[in-house]
JSON list of C-alpha atoms in Angstrom, two decimals:
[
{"chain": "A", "resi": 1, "resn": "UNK", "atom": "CA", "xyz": [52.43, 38.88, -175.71]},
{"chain": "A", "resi": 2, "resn": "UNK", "atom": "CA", "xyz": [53.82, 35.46, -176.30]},
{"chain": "A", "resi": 3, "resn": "UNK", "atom": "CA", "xyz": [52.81, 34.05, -172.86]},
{"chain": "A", "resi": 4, "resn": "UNK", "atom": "CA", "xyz": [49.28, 32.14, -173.16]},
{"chain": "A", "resi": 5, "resn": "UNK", "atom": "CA", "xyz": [47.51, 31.89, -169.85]},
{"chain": "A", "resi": 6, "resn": "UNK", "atom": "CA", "xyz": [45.95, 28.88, -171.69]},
{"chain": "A", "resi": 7, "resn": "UNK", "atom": "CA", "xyz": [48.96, 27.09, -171.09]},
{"chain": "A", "resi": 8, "resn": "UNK", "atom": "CA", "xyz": [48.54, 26.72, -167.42]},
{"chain": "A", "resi": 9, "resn": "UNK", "atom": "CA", "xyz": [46.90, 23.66, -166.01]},
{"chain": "A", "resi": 10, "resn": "UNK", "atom": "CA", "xyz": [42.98, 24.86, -164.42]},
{"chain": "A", "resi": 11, "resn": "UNK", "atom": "CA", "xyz": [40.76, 22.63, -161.91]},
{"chain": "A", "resi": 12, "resn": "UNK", "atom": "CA", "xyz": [37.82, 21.49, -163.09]},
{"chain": "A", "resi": 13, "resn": "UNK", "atom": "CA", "xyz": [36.59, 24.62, -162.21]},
{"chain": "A", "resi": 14, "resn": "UNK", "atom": "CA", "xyz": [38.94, 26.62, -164.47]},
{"chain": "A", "resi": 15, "resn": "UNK", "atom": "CA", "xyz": [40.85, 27.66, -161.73]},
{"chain": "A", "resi": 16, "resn": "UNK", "atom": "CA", "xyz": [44.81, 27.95, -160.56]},
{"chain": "A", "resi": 17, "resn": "UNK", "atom": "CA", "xyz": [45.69, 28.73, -156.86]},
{"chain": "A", "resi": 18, "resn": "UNK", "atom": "CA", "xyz": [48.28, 31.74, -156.64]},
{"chain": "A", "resi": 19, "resn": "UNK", "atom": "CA", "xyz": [50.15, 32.74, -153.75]},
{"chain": "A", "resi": 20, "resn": "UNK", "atom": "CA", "xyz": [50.96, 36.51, -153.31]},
{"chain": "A", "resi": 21, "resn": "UNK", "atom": "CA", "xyz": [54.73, 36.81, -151.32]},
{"chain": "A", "resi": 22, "resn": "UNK", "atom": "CA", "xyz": [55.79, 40.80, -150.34]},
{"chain": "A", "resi": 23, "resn": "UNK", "atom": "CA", "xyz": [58.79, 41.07, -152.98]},
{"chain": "A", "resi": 24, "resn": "UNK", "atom": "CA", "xyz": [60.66, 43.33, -150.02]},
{"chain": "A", "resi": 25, "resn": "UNK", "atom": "CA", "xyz": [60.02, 41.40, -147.45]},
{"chain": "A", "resi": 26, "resn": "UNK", "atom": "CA", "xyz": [59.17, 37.94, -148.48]},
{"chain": "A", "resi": 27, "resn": "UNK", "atom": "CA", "xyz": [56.36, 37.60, -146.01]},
{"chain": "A", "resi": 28, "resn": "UNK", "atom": "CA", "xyz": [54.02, 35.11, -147.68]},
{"chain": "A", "resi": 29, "resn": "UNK", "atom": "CA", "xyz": [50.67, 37.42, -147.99]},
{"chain": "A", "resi": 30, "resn": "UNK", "atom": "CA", "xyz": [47.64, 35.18, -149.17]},
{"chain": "A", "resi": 31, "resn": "UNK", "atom": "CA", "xyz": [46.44, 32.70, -151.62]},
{"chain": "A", "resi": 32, "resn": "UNK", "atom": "CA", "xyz": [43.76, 33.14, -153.90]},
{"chain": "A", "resi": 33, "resn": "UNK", "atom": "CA", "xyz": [42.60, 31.89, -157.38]},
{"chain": "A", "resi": 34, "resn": "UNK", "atom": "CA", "xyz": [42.42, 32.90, -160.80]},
{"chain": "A", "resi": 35, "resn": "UNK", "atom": "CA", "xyz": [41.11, 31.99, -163.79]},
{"chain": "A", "resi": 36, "resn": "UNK", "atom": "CA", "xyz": [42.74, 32.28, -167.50]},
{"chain": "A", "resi": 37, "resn": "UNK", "atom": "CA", "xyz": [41.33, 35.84, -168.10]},
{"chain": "A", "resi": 38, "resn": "UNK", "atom": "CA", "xyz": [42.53, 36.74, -164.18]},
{"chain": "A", "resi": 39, "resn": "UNK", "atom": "CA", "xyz": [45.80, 35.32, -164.92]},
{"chain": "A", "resi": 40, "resn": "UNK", "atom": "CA", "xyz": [45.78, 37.96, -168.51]},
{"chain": "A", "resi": 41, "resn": "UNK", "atom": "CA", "xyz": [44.09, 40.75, -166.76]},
{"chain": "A", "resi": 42, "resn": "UNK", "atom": "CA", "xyz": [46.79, 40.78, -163.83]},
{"chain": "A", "resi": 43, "resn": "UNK", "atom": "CA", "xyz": [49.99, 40.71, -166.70]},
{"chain": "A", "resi": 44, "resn": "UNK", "atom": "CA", "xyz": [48.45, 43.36, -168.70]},
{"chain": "A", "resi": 45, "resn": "UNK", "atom": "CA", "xyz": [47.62, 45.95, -165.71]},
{"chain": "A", "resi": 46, "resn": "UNK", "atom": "CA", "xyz": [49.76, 44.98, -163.36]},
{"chain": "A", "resi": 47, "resn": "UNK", "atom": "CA", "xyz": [47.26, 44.87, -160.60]},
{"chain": "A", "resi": 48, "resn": "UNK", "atom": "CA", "xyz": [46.87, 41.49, -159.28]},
{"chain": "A", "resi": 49, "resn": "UNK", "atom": "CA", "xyz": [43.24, 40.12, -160.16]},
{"chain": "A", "resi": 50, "resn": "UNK", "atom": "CA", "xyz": [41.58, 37.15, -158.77]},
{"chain": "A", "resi": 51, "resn": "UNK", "atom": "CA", "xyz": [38.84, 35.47, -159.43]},
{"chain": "A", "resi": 52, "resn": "UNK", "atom": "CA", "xyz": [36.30, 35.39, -156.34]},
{"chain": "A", "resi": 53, "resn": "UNK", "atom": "CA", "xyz": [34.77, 31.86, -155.77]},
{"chain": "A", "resi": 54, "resn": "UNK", "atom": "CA", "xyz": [32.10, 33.08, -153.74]},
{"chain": "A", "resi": 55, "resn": "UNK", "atom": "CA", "xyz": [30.84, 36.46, -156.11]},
{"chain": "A", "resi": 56, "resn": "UNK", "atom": "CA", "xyz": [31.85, 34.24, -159.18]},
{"chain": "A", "resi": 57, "resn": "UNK", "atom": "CA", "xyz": [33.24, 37.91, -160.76]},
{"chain": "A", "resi": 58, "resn": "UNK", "atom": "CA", "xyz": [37.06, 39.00, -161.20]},
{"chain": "A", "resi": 59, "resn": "UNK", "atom": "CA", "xyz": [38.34, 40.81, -157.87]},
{"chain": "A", "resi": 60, "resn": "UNK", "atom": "CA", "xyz": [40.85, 43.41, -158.29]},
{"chain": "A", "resi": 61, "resn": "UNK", "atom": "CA", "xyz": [42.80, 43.00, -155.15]},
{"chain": "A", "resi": 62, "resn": "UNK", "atom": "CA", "xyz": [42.16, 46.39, -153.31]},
{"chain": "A", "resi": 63, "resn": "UNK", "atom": "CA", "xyz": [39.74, 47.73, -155.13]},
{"chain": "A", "resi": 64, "resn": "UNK", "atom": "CA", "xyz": [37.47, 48.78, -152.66]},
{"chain": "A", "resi": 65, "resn": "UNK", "atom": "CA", "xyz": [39.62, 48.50, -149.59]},
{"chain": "A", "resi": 66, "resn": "UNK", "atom": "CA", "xyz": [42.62, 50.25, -151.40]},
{"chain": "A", "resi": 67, "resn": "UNK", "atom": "CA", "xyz": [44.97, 47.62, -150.23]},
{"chain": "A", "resi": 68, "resn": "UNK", "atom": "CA", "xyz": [46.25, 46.76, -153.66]},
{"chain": "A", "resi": 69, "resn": "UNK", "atom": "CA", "xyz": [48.71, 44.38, -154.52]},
{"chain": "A", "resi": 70, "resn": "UNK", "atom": "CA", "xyz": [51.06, 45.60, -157.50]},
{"chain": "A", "resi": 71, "resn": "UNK", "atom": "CA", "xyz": [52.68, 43.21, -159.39]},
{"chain": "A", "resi": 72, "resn": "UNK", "atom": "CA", "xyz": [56.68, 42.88, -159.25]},
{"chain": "A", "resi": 73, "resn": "UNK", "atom": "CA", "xyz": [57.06, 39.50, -161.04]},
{"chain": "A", "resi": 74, "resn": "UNK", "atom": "CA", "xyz": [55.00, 36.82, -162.08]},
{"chain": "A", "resi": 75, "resn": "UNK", "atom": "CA", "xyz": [55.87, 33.07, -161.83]},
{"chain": "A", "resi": 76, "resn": "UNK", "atom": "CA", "xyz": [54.68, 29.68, -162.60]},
{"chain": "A", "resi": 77, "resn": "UNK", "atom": "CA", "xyz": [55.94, 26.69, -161.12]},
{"chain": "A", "resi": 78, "resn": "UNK", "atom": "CA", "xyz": [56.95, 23.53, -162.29]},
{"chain": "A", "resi": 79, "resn": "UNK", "atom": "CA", "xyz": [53.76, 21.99, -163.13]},
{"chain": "A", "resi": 80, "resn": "UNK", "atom": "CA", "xyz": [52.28, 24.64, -164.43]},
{"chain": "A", "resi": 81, "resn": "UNK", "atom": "CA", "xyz": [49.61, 24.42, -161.47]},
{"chain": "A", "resi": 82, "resn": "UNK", "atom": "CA", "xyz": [50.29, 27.11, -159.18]},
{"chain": "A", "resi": 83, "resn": "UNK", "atom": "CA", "xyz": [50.87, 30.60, -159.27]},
{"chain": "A", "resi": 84, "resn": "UNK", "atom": "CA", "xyz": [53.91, 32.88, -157.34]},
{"chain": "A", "resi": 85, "resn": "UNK", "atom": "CA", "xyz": [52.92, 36.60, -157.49]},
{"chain": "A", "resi": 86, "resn": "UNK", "atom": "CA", "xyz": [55.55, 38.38, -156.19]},
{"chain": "A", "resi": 87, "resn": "UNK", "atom": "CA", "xyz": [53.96, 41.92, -154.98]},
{"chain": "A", "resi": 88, "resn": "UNK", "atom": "CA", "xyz": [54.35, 45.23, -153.71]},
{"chain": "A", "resi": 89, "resn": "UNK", "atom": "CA", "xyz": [51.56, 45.15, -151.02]},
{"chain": "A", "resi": 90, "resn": "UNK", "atom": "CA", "xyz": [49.66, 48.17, -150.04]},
{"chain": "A", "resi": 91, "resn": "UNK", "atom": "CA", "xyz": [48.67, 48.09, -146.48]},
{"chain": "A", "resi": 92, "resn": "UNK", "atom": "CA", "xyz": [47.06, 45.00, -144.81]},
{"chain": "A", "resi": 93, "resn": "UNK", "atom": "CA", "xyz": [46.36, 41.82, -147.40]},
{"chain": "A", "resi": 94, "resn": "UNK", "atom": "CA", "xyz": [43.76, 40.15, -144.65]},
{"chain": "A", "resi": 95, "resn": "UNK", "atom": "CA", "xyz": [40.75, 41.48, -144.75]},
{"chain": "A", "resi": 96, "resn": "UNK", "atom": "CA", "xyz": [41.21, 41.28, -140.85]},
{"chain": "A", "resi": 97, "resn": "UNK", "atom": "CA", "xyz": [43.22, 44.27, -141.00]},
{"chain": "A", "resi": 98, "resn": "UNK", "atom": "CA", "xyz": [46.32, 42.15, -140.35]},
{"chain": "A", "resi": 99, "resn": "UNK", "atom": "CA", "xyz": [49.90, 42.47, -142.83]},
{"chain": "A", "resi": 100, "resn": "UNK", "atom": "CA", "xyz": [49.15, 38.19, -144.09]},
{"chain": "A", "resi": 101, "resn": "UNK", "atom": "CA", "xyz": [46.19, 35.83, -144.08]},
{"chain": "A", "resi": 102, "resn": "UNK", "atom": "CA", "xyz": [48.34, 33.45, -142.02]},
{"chain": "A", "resi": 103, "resn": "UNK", "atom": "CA", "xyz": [48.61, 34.90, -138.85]},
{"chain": "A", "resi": 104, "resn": "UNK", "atom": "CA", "xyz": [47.53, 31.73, -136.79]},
{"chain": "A", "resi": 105, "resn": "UNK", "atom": "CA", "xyz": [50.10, 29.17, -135.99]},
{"chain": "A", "resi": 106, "resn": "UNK", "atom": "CA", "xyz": [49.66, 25.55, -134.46]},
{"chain": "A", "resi": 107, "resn": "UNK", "atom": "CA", "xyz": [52.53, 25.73, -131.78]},
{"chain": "A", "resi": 108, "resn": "UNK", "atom": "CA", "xyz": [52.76, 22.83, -129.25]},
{"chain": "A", "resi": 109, "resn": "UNK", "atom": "CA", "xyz": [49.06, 21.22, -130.37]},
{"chain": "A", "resi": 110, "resn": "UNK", "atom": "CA", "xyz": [47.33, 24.89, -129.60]},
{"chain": "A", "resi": 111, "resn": "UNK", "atom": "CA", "xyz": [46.50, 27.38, -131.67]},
{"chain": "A", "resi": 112, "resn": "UNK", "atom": "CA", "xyz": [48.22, 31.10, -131.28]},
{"chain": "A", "resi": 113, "resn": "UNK", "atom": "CA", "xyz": [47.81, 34.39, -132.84]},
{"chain": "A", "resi": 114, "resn": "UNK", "atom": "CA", "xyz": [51.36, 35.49, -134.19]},
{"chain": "A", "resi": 115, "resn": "UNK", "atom": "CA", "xyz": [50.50, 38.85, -135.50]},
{"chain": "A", "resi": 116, "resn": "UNK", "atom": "CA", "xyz": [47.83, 41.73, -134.56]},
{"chain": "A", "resi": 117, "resn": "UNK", "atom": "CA", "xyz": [45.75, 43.77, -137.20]},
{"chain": "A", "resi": 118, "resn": "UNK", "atom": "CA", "xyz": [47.93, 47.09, -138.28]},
{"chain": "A", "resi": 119, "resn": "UNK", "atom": "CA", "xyz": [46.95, 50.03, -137.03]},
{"chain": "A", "resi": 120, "resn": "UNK", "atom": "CA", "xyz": [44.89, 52.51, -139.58]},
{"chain": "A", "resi": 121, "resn": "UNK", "atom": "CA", "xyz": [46.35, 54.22, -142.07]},
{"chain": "A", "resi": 122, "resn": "UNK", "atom": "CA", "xyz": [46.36, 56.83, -143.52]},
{"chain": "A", "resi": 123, "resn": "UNK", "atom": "CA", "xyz": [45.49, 56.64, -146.92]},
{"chain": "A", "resi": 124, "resn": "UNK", "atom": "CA", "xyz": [47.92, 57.59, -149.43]},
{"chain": "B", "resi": 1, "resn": "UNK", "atom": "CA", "xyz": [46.68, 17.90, -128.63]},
{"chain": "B", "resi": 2, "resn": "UNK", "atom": "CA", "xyz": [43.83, 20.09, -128.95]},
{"chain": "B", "resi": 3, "resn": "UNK", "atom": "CA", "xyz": [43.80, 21.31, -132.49]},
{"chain": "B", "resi": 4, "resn": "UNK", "atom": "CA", "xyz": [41.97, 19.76, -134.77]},
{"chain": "B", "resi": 5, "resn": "UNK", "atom": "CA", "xyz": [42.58, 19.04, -138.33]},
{"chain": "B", "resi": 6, "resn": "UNK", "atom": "CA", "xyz": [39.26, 18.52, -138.74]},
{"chain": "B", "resi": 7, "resn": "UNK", "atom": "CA", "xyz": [38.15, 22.14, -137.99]},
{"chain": "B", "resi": 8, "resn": "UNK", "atom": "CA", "xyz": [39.85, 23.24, -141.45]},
{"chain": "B", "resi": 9, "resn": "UNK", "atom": "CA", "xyz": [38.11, 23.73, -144.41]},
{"chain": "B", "resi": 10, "resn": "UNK", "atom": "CA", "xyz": [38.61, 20.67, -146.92]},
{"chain": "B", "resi": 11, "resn": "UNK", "atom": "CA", "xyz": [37.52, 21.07, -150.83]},
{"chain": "B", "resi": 12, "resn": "UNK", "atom": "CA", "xyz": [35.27, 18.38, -152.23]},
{"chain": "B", "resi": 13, "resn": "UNK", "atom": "CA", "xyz": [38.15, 15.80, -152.24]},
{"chain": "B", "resi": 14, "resn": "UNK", "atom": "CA", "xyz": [39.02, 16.12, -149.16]},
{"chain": "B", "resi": 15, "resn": "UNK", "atom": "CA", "xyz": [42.48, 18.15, -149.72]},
{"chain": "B", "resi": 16, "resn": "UNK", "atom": "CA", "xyz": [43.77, 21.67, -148.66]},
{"chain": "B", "resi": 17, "resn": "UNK", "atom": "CA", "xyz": [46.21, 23.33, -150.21]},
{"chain": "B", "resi": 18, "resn": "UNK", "atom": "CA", "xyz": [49.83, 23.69, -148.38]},
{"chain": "B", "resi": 19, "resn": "UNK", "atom": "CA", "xyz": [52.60, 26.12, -148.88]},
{"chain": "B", "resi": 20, "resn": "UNK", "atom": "CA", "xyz": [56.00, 25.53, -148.50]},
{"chain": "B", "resi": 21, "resn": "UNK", "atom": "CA", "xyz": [58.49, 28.47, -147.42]},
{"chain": "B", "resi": 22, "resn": "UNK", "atom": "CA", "xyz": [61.72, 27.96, -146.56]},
{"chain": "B", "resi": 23, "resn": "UNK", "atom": "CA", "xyz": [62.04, 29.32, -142.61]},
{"chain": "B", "resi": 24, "resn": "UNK", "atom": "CA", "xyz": [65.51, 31.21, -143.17]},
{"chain": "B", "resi": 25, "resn": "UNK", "atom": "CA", "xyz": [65.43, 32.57, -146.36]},
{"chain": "B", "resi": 26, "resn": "UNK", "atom": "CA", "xyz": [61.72, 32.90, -146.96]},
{"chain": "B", "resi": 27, "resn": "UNK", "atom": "CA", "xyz": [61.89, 31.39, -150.58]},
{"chain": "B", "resi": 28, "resn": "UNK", "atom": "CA", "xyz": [58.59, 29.81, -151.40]},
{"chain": "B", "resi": 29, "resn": "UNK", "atom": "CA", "xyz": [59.17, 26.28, -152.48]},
{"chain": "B", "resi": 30, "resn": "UNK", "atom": "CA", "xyz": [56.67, 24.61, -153.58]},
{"chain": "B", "resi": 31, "resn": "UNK", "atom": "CA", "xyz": [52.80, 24.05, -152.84]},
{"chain": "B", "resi": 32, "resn": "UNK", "atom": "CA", "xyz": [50.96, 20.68, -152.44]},
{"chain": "B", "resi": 33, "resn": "UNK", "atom": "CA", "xyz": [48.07, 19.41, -150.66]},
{"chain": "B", "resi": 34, "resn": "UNK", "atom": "CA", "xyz": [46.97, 17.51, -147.52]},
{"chain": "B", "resi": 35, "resn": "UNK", "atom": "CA", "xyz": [44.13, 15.60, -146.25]},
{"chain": "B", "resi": 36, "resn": "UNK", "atom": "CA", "xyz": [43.36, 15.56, -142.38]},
{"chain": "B", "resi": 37, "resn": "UNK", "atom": "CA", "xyz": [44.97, 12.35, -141.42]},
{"chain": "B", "resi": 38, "resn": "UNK", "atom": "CA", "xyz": [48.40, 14.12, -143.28]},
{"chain": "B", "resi": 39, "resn": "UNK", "atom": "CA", "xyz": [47.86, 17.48, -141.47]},
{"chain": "B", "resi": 40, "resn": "UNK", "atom": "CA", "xyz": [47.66, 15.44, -137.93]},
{"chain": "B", "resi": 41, "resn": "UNK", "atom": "CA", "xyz": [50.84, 13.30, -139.90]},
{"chain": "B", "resi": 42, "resn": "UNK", "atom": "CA", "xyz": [52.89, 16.56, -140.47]},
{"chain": "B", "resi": 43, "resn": "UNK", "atom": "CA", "xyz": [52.65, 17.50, -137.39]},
{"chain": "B", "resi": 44, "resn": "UNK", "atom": "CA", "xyz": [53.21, 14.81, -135.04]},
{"chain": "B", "resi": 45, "resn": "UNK", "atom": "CA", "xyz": [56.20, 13.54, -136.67]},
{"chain": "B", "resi": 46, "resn": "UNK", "atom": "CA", "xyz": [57.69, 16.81, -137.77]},
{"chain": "B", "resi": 47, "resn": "UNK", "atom": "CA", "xyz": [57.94, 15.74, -140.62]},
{"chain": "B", "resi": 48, "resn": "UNK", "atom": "CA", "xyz": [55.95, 17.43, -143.81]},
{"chain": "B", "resi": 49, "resn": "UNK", "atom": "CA", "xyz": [53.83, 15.04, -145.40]},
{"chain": "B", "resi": 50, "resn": "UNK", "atom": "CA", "xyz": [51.45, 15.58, -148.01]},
{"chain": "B", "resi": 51, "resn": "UNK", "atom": "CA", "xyz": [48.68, 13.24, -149.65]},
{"chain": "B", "resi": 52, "resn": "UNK", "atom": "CA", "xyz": [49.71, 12.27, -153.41]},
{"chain": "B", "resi": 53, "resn": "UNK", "atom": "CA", "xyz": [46.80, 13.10, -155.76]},
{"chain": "B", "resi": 54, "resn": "UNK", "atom": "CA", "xyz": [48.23, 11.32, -158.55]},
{"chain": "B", "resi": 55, "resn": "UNK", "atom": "CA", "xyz": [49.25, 8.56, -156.39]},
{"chain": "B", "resi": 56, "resn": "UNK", "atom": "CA", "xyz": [46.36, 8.39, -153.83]},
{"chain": "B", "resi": 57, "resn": "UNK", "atom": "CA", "xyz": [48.76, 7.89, -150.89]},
{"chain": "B", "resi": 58, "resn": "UNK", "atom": "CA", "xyz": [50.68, 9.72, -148.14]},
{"chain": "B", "resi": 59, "resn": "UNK", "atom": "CA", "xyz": [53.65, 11.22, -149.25]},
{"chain": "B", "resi": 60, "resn": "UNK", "atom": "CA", "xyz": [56.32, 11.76, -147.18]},
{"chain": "B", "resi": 61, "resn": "UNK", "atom": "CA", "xyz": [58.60, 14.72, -148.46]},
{"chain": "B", "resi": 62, "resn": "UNK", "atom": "CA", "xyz": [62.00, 13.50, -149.43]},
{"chain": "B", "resi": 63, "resn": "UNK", "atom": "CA", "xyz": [61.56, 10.20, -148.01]},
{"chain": "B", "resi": 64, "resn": "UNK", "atom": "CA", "xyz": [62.87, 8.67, -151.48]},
{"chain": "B", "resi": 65, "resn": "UNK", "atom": "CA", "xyz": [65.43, 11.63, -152.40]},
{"chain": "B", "resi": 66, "resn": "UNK", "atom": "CA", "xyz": [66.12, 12.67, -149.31]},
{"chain": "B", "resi": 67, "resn": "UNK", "atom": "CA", "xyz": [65.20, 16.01, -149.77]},
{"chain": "B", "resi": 68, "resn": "UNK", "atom": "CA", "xyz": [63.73, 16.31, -147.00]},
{"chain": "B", "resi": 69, "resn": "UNK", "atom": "CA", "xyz": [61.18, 19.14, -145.50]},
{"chain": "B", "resi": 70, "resn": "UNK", "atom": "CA", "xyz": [61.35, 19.70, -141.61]},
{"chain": "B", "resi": 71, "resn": "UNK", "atom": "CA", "xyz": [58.41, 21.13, -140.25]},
{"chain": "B", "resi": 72, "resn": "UNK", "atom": "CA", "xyz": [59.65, 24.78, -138.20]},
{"chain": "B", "resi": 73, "resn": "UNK", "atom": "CA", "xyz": [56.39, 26.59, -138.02]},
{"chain": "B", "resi": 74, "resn": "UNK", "atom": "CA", "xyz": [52.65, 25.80, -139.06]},
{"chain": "B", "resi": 75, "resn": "UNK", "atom": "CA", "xyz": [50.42, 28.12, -139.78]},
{"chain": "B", "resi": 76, "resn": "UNK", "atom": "CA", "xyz": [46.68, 28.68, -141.45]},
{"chain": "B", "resi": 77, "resn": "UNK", "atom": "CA", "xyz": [45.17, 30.92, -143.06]},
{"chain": "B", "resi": 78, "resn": "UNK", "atom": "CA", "xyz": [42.04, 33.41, -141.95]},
{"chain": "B", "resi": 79, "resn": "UNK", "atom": "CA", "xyz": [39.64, 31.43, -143.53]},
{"chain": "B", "resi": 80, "resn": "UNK", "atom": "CA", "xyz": [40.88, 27.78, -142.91]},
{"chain": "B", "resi": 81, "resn": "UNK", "atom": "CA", "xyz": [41.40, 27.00, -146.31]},
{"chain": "B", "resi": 82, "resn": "UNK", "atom": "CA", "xyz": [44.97, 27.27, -146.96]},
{"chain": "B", "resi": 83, "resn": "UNK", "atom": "CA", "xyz": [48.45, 25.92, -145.03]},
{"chain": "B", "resi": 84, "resn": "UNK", "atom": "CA", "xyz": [51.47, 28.15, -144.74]},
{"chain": "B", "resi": 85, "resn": "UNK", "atom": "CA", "xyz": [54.62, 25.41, -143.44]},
{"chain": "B", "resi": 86, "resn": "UNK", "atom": "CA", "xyz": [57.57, 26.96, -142.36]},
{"chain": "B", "resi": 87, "resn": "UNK", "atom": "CA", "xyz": [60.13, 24.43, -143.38]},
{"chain": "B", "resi": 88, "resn": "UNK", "atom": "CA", "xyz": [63.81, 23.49, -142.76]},
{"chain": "B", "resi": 89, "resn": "UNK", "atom": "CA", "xyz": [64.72, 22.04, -146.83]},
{"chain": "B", "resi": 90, "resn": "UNK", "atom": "CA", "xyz": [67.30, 19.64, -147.47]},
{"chain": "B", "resi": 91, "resn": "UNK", "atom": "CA", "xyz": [68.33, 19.71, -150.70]},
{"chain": "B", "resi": 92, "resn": "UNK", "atom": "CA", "xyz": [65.78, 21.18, -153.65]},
{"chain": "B", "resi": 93, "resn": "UNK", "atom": "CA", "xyz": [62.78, 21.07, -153.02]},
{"chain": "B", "resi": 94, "resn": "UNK", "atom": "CA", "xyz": [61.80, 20.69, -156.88]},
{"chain": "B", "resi": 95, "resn": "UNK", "atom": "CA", "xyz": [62.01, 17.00, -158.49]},
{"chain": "B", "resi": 96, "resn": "UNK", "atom": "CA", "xyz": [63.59, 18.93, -161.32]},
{"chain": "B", "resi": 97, "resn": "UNK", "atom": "CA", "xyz": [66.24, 19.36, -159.23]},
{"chain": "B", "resi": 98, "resn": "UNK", "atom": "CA", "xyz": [65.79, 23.15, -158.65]},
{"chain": "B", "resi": 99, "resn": "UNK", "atom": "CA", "xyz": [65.62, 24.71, -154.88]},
{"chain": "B", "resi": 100, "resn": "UNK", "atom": "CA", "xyz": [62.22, 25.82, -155.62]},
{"chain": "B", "resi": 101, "resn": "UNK", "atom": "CA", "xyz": [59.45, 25.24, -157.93]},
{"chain": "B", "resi": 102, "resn": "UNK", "atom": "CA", "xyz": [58.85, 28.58, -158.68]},
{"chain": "B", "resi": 103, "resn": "UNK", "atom": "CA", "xyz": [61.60, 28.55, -161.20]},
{"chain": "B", "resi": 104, "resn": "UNK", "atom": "CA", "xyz": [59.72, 30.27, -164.17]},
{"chain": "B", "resi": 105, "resn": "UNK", "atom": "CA", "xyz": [58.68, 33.85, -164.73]},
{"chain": "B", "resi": 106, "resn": "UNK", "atom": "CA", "xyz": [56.79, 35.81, -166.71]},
{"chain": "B", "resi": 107, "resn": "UNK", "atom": "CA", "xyz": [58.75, 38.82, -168.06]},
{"chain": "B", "resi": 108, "resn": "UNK", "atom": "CA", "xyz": [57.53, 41.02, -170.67]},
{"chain": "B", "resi": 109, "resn": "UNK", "atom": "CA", "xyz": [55.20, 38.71, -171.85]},
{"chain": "B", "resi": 110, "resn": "UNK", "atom": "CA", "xyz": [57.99, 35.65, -172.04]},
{"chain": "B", "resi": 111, "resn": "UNK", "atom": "CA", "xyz": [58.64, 32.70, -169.96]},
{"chain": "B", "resi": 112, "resn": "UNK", "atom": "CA", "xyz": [62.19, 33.35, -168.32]},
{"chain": "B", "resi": 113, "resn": "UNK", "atom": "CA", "xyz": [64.08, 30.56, -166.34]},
{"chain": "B", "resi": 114, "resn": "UNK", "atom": "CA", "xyz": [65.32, 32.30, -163.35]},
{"chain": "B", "resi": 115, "resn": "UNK", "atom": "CA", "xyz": [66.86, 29.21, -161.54]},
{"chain": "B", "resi": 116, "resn": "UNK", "atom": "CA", "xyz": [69.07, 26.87, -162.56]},
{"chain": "B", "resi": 117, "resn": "UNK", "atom": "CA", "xyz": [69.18, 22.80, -160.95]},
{"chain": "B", "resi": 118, "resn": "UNK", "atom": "CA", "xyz": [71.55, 22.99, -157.57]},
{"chain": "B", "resi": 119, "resn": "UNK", "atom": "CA", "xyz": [74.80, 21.00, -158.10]},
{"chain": "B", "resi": 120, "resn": "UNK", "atom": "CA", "xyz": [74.55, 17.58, -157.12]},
{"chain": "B", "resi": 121, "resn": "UNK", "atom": "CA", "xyz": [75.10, 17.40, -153.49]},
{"chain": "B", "resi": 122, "resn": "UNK", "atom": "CA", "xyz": [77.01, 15.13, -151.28]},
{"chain": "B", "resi": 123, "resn": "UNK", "atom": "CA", "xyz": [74.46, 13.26, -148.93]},
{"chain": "B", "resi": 124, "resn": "UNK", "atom": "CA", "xyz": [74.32, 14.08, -145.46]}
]
């Protein structure tokens, strides 16, 4: 593969933020971090994989919960400091059950909650 | 107004991490950060503004091109750490000229541009 993760600019803690978007729907799903071997692991499986700040060890999305996020396409923006992971999102992507992360919007100086948890599913 | 840009969850300099989508045809445009005092900014005037790290100073989107970012819909994530803004964009939203910055993939292991720069367009 001629792509080198190395190329992308890291923090100072050798990490990039990357923003997962639902390639049907376009619904922007969650952002997360990786590191260079995160960035490498999620091209060569095809499952996205983050790196988790607070367990400081490589988090396949959905690994546990089965709400995996499969990769579609995989882009870099101009800077080279941010990640777009288009995916193909299985079940919720908030560990609060709900479809995004961002279901809280700041309408009119107050807070509101634009979207419930799904309902359980049954698995696949 | 009663929300708070304080109750969000700042890194060590002081900066969280904003999205930009584009309200209408979901593309995700670009992401860039914000202190608190741009947060409260962004959303008193409407108008998206984002704090410069290279620069150390507000930065008011488009306010040089003209390429401008509306604010339609604010939202944050489930654990405070990350902005979603819904945005009406004028013009790209790239400095390369490009609707998005997103403009590079990753396809079979080889950087692909998938976006050309927009025409030159006549100002508003």
């Amino acid at each position: 593969m001629s792509f080198d993760p190395a190329t992308l600019t890291y923090n100072d803690a050798g990490l990039i933020p990357a923003i997962a978007q639902d390639a049907q729907s376009g619904e922007v799903l969650m952002m997360a971090w990786m590191n260079a071997e995160s960035v490498a692991k999620t091209l060569e499986t095809g499952q996205v994989t983050y790196w988790s700040r607070s367990r400081q060890e490589f988090w396949v999305k959905g690994a546990t919960s089965g709400n995996t996020q499969t990769l579609v396409d995989f882009r870099v923006d101009c800077d080279r400091d941010c990640l777009l992971l288009e995916v193909d999102q299985a079940g919720p992507a908030c560990h609060t059950g709900r479809r995004t992360c961002f279901y809280t919007a700041v309408r009119n100086g107050e807070e509101v909650e634009i979207e419930m948890p799904m309902a359980d599913q049954p698995s696949a």
